[in-house]
Each structure stands twice: as structure tokens, then as C-alpha cells.
PDB file of C-alpha atoms in Angstrom:
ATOM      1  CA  UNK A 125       0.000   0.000   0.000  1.00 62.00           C
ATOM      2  CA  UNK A 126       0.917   3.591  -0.902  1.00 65.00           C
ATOM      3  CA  UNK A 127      -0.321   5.603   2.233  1.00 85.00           C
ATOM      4  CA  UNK A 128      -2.180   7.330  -0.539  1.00 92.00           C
ATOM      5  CA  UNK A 129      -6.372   7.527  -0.305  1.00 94.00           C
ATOM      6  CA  UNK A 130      -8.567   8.976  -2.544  1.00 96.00           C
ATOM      7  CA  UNK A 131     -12.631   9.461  -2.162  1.00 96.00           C
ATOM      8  CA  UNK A 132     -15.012   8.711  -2.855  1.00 96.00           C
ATOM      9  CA  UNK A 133     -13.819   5.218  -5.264  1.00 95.00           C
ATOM     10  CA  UNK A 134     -16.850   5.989  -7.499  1.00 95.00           C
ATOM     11  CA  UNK A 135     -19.001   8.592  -7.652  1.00 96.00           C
ATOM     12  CA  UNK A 136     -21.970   9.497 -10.301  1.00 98.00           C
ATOM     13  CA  UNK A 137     -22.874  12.844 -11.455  1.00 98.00           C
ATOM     14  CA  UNK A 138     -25.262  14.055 -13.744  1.00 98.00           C
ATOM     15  CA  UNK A 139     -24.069  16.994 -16.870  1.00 97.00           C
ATOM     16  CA  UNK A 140     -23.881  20.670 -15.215  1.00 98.00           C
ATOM     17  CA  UNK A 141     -23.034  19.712 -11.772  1.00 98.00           C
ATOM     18  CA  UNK A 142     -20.250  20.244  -9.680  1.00 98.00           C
ATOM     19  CA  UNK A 143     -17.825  17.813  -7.951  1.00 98.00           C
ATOM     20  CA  UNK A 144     -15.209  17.784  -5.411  1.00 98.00           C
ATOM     21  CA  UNK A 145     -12.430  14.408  -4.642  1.00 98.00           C
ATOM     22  CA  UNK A 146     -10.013  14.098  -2.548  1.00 97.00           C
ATOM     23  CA  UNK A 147      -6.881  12.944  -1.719  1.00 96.00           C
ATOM     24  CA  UNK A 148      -4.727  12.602   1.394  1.00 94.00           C
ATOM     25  CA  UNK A 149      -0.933  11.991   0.613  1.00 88.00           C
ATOM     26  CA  UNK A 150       1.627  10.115   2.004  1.00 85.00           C
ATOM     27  CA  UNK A 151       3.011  10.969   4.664  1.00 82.00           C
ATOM     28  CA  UNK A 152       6.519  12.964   4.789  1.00 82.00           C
ATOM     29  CA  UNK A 153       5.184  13.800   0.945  1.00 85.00           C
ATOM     30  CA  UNK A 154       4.880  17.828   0.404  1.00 87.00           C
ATOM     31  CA  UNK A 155       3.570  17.290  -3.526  1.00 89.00           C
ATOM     32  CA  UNK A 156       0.049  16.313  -5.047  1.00 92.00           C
ATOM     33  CA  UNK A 157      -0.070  15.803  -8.653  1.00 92.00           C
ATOM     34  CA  UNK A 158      -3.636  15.041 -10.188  1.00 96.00           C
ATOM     35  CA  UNK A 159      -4.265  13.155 -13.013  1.00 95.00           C
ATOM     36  CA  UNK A 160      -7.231  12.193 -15.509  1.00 96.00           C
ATOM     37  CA  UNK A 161      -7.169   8.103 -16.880  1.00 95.00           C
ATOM     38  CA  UNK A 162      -9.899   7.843 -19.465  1.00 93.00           C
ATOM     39  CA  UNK A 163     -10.516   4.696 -20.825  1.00 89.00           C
ATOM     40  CA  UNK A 164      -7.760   3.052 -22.816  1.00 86.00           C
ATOM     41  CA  UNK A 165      -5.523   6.203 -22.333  1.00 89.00           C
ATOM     42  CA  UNK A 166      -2.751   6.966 -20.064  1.00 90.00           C
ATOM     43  CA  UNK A 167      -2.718   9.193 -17.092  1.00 92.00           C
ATOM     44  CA  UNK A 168      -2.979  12.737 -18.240  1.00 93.00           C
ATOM     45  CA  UNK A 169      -1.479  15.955 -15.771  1.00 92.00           C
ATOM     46  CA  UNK A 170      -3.829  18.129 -14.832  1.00 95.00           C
ATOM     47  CA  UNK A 171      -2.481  20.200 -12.421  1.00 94.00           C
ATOM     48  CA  UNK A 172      -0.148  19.877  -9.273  1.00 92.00           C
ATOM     49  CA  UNK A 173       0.103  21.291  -5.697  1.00 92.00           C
ATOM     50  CA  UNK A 174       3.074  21.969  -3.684  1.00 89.00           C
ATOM     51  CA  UNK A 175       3.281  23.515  -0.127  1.00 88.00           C
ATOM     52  CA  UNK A 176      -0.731  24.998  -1.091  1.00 91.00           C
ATOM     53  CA  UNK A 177       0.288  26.412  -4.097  1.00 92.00           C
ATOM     54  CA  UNK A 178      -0.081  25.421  -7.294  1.00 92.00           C
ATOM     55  CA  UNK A 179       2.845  24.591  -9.054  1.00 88.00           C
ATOM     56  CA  UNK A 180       2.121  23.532 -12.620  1.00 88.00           C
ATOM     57  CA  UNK A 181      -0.709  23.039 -14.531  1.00 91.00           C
ATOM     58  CA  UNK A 182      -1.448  20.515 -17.899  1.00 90.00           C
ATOM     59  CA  UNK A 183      -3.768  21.697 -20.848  1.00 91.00           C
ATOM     60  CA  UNK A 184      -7.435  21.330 -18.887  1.00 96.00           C
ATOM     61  CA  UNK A 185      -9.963  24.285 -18.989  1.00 97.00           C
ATOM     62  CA  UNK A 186     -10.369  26.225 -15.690  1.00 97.00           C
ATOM     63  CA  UNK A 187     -13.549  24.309 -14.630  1.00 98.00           C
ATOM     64  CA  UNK A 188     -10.867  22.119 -13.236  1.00 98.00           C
ATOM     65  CA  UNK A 189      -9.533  23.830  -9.853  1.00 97.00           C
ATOM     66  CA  UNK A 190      -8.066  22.489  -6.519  1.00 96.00           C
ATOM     67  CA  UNK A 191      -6.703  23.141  -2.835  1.00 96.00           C
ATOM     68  CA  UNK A 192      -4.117  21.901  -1.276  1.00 95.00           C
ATOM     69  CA  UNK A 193      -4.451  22.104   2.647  1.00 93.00           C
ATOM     70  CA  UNK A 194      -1.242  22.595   5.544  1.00 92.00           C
ATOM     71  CA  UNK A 195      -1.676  18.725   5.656  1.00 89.00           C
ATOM     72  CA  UNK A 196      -0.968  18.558   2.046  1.00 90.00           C
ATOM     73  CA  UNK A 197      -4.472  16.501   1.608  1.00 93.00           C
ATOM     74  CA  UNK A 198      -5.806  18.089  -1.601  1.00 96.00           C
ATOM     75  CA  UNK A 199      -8.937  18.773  -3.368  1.00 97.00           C
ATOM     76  CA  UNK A 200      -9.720  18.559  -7.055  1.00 98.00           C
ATOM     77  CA  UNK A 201     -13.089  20.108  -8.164  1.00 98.00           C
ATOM     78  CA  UNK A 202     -14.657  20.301 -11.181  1.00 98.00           C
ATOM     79  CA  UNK A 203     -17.403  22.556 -12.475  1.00 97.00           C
ATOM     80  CA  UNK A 204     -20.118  22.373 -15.145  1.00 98.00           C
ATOM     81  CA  UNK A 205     -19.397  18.505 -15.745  1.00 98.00           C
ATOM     82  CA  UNK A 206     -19.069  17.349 -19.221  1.00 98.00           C
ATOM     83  CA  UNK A 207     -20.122  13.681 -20.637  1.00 97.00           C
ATOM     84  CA  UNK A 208     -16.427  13.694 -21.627  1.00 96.00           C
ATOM     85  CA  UNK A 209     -15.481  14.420 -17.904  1.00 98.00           C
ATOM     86  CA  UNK A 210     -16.241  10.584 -17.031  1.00 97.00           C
ATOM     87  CA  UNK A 211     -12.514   8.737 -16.624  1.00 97.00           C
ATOM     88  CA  UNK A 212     -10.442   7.572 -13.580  1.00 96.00           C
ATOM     89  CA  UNK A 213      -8.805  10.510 -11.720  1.00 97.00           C
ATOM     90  CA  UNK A 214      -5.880   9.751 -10.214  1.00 95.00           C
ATOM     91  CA  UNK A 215      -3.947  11.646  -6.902  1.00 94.00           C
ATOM     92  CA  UNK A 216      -0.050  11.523  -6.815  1.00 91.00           C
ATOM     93  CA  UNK A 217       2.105  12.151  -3.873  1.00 89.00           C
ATOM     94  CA  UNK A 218       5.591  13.007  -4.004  1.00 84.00           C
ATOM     95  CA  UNK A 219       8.289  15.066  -2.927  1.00 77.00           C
ATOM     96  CA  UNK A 220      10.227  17.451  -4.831  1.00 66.00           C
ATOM     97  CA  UNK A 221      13.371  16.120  -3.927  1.00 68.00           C
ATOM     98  CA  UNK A 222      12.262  12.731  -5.093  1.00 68.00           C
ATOM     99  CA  UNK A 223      11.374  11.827  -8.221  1.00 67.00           C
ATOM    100  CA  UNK A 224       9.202   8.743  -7.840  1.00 77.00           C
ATOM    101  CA  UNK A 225       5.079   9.507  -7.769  1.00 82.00           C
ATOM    102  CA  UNK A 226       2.895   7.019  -5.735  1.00 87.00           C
ATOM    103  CA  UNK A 227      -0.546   6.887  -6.455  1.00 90.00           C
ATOM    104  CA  UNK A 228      -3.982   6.750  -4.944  1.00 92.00           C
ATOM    105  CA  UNK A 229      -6.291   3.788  -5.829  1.00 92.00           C
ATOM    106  CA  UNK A 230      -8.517   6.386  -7.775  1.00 94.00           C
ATOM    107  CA  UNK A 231     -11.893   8.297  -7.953  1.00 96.00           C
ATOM    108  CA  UNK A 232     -14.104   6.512 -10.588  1.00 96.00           C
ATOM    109  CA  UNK A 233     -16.506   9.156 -12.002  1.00 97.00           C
ATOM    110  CA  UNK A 234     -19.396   8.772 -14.006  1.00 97.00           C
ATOM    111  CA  UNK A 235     -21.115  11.911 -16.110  1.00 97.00           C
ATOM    112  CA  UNK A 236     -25.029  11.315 -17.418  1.00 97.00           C
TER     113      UNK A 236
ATOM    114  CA  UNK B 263       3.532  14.936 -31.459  1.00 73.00           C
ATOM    115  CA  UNK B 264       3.195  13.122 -28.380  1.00 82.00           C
ATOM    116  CA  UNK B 265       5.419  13.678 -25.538  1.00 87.00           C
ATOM    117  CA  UNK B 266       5.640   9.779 -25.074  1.00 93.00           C
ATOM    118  CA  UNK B 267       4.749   6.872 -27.179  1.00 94.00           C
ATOM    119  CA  UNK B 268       3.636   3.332 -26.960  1.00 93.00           C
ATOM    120  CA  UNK B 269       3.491   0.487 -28.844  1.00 87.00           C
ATOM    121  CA  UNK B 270      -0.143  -0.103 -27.123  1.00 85.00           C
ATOM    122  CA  UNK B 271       0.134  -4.366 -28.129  1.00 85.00           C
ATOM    123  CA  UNK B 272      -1.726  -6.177 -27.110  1.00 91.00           C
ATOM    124  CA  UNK B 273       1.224  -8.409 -26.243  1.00 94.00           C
ATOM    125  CA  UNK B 274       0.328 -12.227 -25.908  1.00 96.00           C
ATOM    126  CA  UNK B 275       2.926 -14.208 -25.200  1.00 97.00           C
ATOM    127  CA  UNK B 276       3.340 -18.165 -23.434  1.00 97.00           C
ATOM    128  CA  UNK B 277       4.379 -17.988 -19.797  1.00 98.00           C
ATOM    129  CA  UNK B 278       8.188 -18.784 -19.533  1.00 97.00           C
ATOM    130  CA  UNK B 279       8.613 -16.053 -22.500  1.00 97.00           C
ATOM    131  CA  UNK B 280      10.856 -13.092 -22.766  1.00 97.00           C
ATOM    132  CA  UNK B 281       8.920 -10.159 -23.983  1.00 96.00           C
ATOM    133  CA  UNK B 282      10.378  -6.391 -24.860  1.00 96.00           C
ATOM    134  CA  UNK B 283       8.276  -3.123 -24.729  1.00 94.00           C
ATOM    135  CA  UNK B 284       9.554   0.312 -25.965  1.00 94.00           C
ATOM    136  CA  UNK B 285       8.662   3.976 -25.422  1.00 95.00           C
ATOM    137  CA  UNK B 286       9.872   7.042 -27.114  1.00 96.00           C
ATOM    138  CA  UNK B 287      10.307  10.543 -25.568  1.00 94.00           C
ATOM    139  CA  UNK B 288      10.017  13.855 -27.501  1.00 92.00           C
ATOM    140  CA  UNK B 289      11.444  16.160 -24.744  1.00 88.00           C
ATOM    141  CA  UNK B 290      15.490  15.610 -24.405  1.00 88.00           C
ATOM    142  CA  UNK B 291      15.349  17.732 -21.186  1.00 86.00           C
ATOM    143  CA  UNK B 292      13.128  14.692 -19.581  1.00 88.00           C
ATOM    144  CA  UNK B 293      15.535  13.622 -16.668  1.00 86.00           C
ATOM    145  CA  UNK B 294      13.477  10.922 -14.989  1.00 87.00           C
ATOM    146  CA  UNK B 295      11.709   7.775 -16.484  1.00 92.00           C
ATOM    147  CA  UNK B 296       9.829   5.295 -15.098  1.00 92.00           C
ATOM    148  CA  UNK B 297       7.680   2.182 -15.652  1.00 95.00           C
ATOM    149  CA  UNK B 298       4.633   2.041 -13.710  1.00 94.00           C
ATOM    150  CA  UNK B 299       2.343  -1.035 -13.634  1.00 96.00           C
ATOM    151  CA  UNK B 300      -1.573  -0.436 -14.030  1.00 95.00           C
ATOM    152  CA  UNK B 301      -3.891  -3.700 -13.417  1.00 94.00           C
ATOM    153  CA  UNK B 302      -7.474  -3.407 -14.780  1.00 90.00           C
ATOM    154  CA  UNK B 303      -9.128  -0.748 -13.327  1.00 84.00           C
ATOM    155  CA  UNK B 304      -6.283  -0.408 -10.433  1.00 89.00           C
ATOM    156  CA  UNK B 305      -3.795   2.537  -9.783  1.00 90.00           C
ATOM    157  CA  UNK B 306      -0.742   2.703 -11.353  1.00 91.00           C
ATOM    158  CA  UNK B 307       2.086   1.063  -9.404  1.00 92.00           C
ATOM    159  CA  UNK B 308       5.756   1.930  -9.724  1.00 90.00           C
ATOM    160  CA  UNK B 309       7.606  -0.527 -11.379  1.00 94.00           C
ATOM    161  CA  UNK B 310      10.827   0.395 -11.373  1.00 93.00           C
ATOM    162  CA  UNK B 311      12.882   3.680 -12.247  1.00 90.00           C
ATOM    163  CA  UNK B 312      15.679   3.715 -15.238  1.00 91.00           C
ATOM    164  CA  UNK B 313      18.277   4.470 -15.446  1.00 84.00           C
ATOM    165  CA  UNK B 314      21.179   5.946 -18.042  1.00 83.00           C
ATOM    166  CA  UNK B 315      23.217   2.522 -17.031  1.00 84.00           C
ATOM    167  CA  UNK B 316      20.725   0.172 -17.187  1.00 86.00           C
ATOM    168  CA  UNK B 317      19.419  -0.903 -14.240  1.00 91.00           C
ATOM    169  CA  UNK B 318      17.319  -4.531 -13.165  1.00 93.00           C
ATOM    170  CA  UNK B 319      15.323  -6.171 -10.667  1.00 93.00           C
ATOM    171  CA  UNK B 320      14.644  -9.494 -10.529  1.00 96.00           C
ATOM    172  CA  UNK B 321      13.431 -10.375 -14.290  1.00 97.00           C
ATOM    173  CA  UNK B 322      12.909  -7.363 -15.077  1.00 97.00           C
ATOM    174  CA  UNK B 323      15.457  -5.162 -17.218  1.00 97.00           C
ATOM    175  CA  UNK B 324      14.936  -1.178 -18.163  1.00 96.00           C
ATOM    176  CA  UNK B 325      17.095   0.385 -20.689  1.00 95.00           C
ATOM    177  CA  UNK B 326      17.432   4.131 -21.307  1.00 95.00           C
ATOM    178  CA  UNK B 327      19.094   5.453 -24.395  1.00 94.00           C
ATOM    179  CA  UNK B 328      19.474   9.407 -24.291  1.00 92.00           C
ATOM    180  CA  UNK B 329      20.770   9.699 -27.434  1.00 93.00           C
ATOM    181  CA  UNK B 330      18.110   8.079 -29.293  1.00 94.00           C
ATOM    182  CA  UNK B 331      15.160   9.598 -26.570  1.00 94.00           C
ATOM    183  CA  UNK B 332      14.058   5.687 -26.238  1.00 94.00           C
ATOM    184  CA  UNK B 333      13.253   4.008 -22.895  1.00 96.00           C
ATOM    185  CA  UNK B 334      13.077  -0.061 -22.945  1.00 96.00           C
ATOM    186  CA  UNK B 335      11.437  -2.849 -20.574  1.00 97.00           C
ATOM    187  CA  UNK B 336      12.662  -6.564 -20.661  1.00 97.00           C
ATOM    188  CA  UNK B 337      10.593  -9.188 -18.836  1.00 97.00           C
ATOM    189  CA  UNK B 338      12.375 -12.740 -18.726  1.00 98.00           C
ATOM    190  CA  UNK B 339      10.731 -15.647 -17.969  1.00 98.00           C
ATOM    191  CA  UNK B 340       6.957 -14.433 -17.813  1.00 98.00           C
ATOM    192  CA  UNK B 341       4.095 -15.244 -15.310  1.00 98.00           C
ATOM    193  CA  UNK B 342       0.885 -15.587 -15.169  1.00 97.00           C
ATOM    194  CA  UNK B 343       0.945 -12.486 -12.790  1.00 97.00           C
ATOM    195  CA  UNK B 344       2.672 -10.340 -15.173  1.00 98.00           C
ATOM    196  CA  UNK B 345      -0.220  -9.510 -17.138  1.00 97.00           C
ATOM    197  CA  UNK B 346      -1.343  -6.129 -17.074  1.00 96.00           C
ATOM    198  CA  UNK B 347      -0.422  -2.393 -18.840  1.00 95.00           C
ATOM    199  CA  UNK B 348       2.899  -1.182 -18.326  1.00 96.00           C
ATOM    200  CA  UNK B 349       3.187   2.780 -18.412  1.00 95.00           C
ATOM    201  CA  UNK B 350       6.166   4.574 -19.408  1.00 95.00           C
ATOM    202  CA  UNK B 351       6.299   7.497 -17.589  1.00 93.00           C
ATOM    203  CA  UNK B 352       8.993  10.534 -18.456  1.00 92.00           C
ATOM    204  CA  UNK B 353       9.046  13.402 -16.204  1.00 86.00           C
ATOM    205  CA  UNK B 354      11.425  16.891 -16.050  1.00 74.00           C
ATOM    206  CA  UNK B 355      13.169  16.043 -13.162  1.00 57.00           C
ATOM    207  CA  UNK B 356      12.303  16.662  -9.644  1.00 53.00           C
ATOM    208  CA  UNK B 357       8.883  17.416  -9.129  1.00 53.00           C
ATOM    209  CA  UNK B 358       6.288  18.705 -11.560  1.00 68.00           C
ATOM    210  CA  UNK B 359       4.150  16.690 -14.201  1.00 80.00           C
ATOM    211  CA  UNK B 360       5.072  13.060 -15.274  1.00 87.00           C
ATOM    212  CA  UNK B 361       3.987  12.478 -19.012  1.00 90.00           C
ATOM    213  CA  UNK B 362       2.529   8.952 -19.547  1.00 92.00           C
ATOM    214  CA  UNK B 363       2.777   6.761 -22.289  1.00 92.00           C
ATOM    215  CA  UNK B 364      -1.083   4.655 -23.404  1.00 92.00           C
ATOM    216  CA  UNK B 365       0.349   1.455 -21.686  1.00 93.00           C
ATOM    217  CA  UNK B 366       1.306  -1.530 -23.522  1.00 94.00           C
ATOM    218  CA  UNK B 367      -0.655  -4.357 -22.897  1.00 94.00           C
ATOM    219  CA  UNK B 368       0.335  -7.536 -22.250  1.00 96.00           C
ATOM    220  CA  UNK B 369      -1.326 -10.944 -21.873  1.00 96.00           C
ATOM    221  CA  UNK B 370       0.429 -14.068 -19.960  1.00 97.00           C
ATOM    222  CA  UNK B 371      -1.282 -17.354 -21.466  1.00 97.00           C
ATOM    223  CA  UNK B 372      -0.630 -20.290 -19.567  1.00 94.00           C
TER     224      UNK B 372
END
């Protein structure tokens, strides 16, 4: 096990609504990356938190925003859900200083 | 142009087999690379980290050739338990984004 958790594991949501996961990181870990897995794809960057800051951000439209709290837990929310919204999002936790990621077991969502 | 690519298989092969996957980078500043294992609707697990000299574990054997912005996975002797996608995963260097590959999947048949 990673010492990474994510929640909810699934979650259904219907277009137009808004969503919030989460993610607590490993401990001694200062960095959460988040990720989108849609089907048959590999994990694509969507943004990444460091000491409550963001700290780089991938090509995703600003409907996508997150937190990152003093615990380094993290939030990723997403407005106005899209059909093409629906994938596997996927927390990272690392350090800076390391260059290894370890992941959470994933929020399944679900847009209807 | 992708930032990483895959061959995306699917790889069958008999158990006891020795199988190779490859990935390509487009960024020559990439300074870290990685395989990561994903099981069917699992996480991604690290795999193992390569390496400019080569580096192995067990039966399995990453390659990275700078020069040629190619990253390499050997598997010897397959199992059953082997099956799954393996990710190849550049990123920049410390911290910051990771850029995934599709996976290549591969199939163990008894």
C-alpha cells in the first residue's frame, strides 16, 4: 500500500453539476499531482500542488480547480461537468526532492 | 507529437517467455523515467525507475538510451501475474508533471 487515499472510489454525477475528490498523501510527501485516466488512455497531468500552491498546470480548462491544505491533503473540483469528464482521476504524492510519484487507488466518475 | 509513445500491443505471449516493450520521448530535457504497472481498473504502481546505465530487478530489465530519446522494458521468464499495462512514464526532473505513455498491454497465457 501507498499511504495514498482517494474518495469517494466511485461517484456518479449528472451533466452541469459540480464535484469535489479528494486525496490525502503520504506521509513525509509535500507534492500532489492530479491526473485524468480515461478509458484506454494513459494518465494525463492536470495540475499539481506543492506547499498549497499550485505549481504547474497541464492543458485542462479552468472548470478544473483544486486546494491543497497545511496537511498537504488536496482537493480537485470540477465545475459544469461534461459527458467527456467521465474517466479515472488519479492523486499523486511526491516530494520534490524525489522523483518517484505514488498513487492513490482512484476516484471513478461517471457523467449522465 | 506526443510527448511519449507506446506500442499499445496487445502483447500475448506463453508464460516462460521473454517479452520487450519500448517507449519514445520527444522532450530531451526529460531527466526521470519510469515504468509504472496499471492492473485493470487499479492505480498505477511503480515498477521500477531507469536508469542511463541500465538498471534490473529481478526479471525485469529497463534500458534508457538518451541519445536516441528511447526508454526499454525486458521481462524474462513471464508469469501468469505479469499480465497487465505497463506505463512509461517521463518526467522533467524533480517534481512537476510526469507524461505517460497509453500502456502496452500484455497478456500471460498459460
Amino acid at each position: 500500500e501507498t499511504g495514498v487515499t482517494q474518495s469517494p472510489t466511485h461517484l456518479i454525477k449528472t451533466r452541469g453539476q459540480q464535484v469535489t475528490l479528494r486525496c490525502s498523501s503520504q506521509s513525509g510527501h509535500n507534492t500532489v499531482s492530479w491526473y485524468q485516466q480515461a478509458l484506454g488512455q494513459g494518465p494525463q497531468f492536470i495540475f499539481q500542488y506543492y506547499r498549497e500552491e499550485e505549481n504547474g498546470r497541464g492543458n485542462f480548462p479552468p472548470r478544473f480547480s483544486g486546494l491543497q491544505f497545511p496537511n498537504y491533503s488536496s482537493e480537485l473540483n470540477v465545475n459544469a461537468l461534461e459527458l467527456d469528464d467521465s474517466a479515472l482521476y488519479l492523486c499523486a504524492s511526491s516530494s520534490l526532492e524525489e522523483h518517484e510519484a505514488f498513487f492513490g487507488q482512484g476516484t471513478r466518475l461517471t457523467v449522465v | 507529437r506526443k510527448e511519449v509513445e507506446q506500442d499499445p500491443g496487445p502483447f500475448n505471449v506463453p508464460e516462460g517467455a521473454t517479452v520487450a516493450f519500448n517507449c519514445t520521448y520527444s522532450n530531451s530535457a526529460s531527466q526521470s523515467f519510469f515504468w509504472y504497472r496499471q492492473d485493470c481498473r487499479k492505480e498505477p504502481k511503480l515498477l521500477m525507475s531507469v536508469y542511463s546505465s541500465g538498471n534490473e530487478d529481478g526479471r525485469f530489465t529497463a534500458q534508457l538510451n538518451r541519445a536516441s530519446q528511447y526508454i526499454s522494458l525486458l521481462i524474462r521468464d513471464s508469469k501468469l501475474s505479469d499480465s497487465a499495462t505497463y506505463l512509461c512514464v517521463v518526467g522533467p526532473g524533480t517534481g512537476n508533471q510526469f507524461y505517460f505513455g497509453t500502456g502496452t498491454s500484455l497478456t500471460v497465457i498459460p
